[in-house]
Amino acid sequence: MTTATPELLTVPEVMQRLNVGRTKVYDLIRTHRLVSIKVDGCRRIPTDAVRTFITGQIGEAA
């Protein structure tokens, strides 16, 4: 059985992927540096948004 990567991530999942705290994830969302949506009042972040954010950070560092 294979497990597919979910299309939408929770804030704790993004915290783990980026190795940052909860406040930082919400700050990135608030400042529109990380795209998110609300699903029944729960904040979800598309996996592509996390990849885009990481790619942008690498580009800024270069």
Coordinates of N, CA and C in Angstrom, one line a residue:
M1 N 0.8 -1.2 0.0 CA 0.0 0.0 0.0 C 0.9 1.3 0.0
T2 N 0.6 2.2 -0.9 CA 1.4 3.4 -0.9 C 0.5 4.5 -0.3
T3 N 1.3 5.5 0.3 CA 0.6 6.6 0.9 C 0.9 7.8 0.1
A4 N -0.1 8.5 -0.4 CA 0.0 9.7 -1.2 C 0.2 10.9 -0.3
T5 N 1.0 11.9 -0.7 CA 1.2 13.1 0.0 C -0.1 13.9 -0.1
P6 N -0.6 14.4 1.0 CA -1.9 15.1 0.9 C -1.7 16.4 0.2
E7 N -2.8 16.8 -0.5 CA -2.7 18.1 -1.2 C -2.7 19.3 -0.3
L8 N -3.4 19.2 0.9 CA -3.4 20.3 1.9 C -2.8 19.8 3.1
L9 N -2.0 20.7 3.7 CA -1.2 20.5 4.9 C -1.8 21.3 6.1
T10 N -1.7 20.7 7.3 CA -2.1 21.5 8.5 C -1.0 22.4 8.9
V11 N -1.3 23.3 9.8 CA -0.2 24.2 10.3 C 0.9 23.4 11.0
P12 N 0.6 22.4 11.8 CA 1.7 21.6 12.4 C 2.5 20.9 11.4
E13 N 1.9 20.4 10.3 CA 2.7 19.7 9.3 C 3.6 20.7 8.6
V14 N 3.2 21.9 8.4 CA 4.0 23.0 7.8 C 5.1 23.3 8.7
M15 N 4.8 23.4 10.0 CA 5.8 23.7 11.0 C 6.9 22.7 11.0
Q16 N 6.6 21.5 10.8 CA 7.6 20.4 10.8 C 8.4 20.5 9.5
R17 N 7.8 20.7 8.4 CA 8.5 20.8 7.1 C 9.5 22.0 7.0
L18 N 9.1 23.1 7.6 CA 9.9 24.3 7.6 C 10.8 24.4 8.8
N19 N 10.6 23.6 9.8 CA 11.3 23.6 11.0 C 11.2 25.0 11.7
V20 N 10.0 25.5 11.8 CA 9.7 26.8 12.4 C 8.5 26.5 13.4
G21 N 8.2 27.5 14.2 CA 7.1 27.5 15.2 C 5.8 27.9 14.6
R22 N 4.7 27.7 15.4 CA 3.4 28.0 15.0 C 3.2 29.5 14.6
T23 N 3.8 30.3 15.5 CA 3.6 31.8 15.3 C 4.3 32.2 13.9
K24 N 5.4 31.6 13.6 CA 6.1 31.9 12.3 C 5.2 31.5 11.1
V25 N 4.6 30.3 11.2 CA 3.7 29.9 10.1 C 2.6 30.9 9.9
Y26 N 1.9 31.2 11.0 CA 0.8 32.2 10.9 C 1.3 33.6 10.4
D27 N 2.5 34.0 10.8 CA 3.1 35.2 10.3 C 3.3 35.2 8.8
L28 N 3.8 34.1 8.3 CA 4.0 33.9 6.9 C 2.7 33.9 6.1
I29 N 1.6 33.4 6.7 CA 0.3 33.4 6.1 C -0.2 34.8 6.1
R30 N -0.1 35.5 7.3 CA -0.6 36.9 7.5 C 0.0 37.8 6.5
T31 N 1.3 37.7 6.2 CA 2.0 38.6 5.3 C 2.0 38.1 3.9
H32 N 1.2 37.1 3.6 CA 0.9 36.6 2.2 C 2.2 36.0 1.6
R33 N 3.1 35.6 2.4 CA 4.3 34.9 1.9 C 4.1 33.4 1.7
L34 N 3.0 32.9 2.4 CA 2.6 31.5 2.3 C 1.1 31.5 2.1
V35 N 0.7 30.9 1.0 CA -0.7 30.9 0.6 C -1.4 29.8 1.5
S36 N -2.6 30.2 1.9 CA -3.4 29.2 2.7 C -4.9 29.4 2.4
I37 N -5.7 28.4 2.8 CA -7.1 28.5 2.6 C -7.8 28.1 3.9
K38 N -9.1 28.4 4.1 CA -9.8 27.9 5.2 C -10.8 26.8 4.8
V39 N -10.8 25.7 5.5 CA -11.7 24.6 5.2 C -12.5 24.4 6.5
D40 N -13.8 24.8 6.5 CA -14.6 24.7 7.7 C -13.9 25.4 8.9
G41 N -13.3 26.5 8.7 CA -12.7 27.2 9.8 C -11.3 26.7 10.1
C42 N -10.8 25.7 9.5 CA -9.4 25.2 9.7 C -8.5 25.7 8.6
R43 N -7.4 26.2 9.0 CA -6.4 26.7 8.1 C -5.6 25.5 7.4
R44 N -5.6 25.6 6.1 CA -4.8 24.5 5.4 C -3.9 25.2 4.4
I45 N -2.8 24.6 4.2 CA -1.8 25.1 3.3 C -1.5 24.1 2.1
P46 N -1.7 24.5 0.9 CA -1.4 23.6 -0.2 C 0.1 23.2 -0.2
T47 N 0.3 22.0 -0.6 CA 1.7 21.5 -0.6 C 2.5 22.3 -1.6
D48 N 1.9 22.7 -2.7 CA 2.6 23.5 -3.7 C 3.0 24.9 -3.2
A49 N 2.2 25.4 -2.2 CA 2.5 26.7 -1.6 C 3.8 26.6 -0.8
V50 N 3.9 25.5 -0.1 CA 5.1 25.3 0.7 C 6.3 25.2 -0.2
R51 N 6.2 24.4 -1.3 CA 7.3 24.3 -2.3 C 7.7 25.7 -2.9
T52 N 6.7 26.5 -3.2 CA 6.9 27.8 -3.8 C 7.6 28.7 -2.8
F53 N 7.2 28.6 -1.6 CA 7.8 29.4 -0.5 C 9.3 29.1 -0.4
I54 N 9.6 27.8 -0.3 CA 11.0 27.3 -0.2 C 11.8 27.7 -1.4
T55 N 11.3 27.6 -2.6 CA 12.0 28.0 -3.8 C 12.3 29.5 -3.8
G56 N 11.3 30.3 -3.4 CA 11.5 31.7 -3.3 C 12.6 32.1 -2.3
Q57 N 12.6 31.4 -1.1 CA 13.6 31.6 -0.1 C 15.0 31.3 -0.7
I58 N 15.1 30.2 -1.4 CA 16.4 29.8 -2.0 C 16.8 30.9 -3.0
G59 N 15.9 31.4 -3.8 CA 16.2 32.4 -4.8 C 16.7 33.7 -4.2
E60 N 16.1 34.0 -3.0 CA 16.5 35.3 -2.3 C 17.9 35.1 -1.7
A61 N 18.2 33.9 -1.3 CA 19.5 33.7 -0.7 C 20.6 33.7 -1.7
A62 N 20.3 33.4 -3.0 CA 21.4 33.3 -4.0 C 21.9 34.6 -4.4

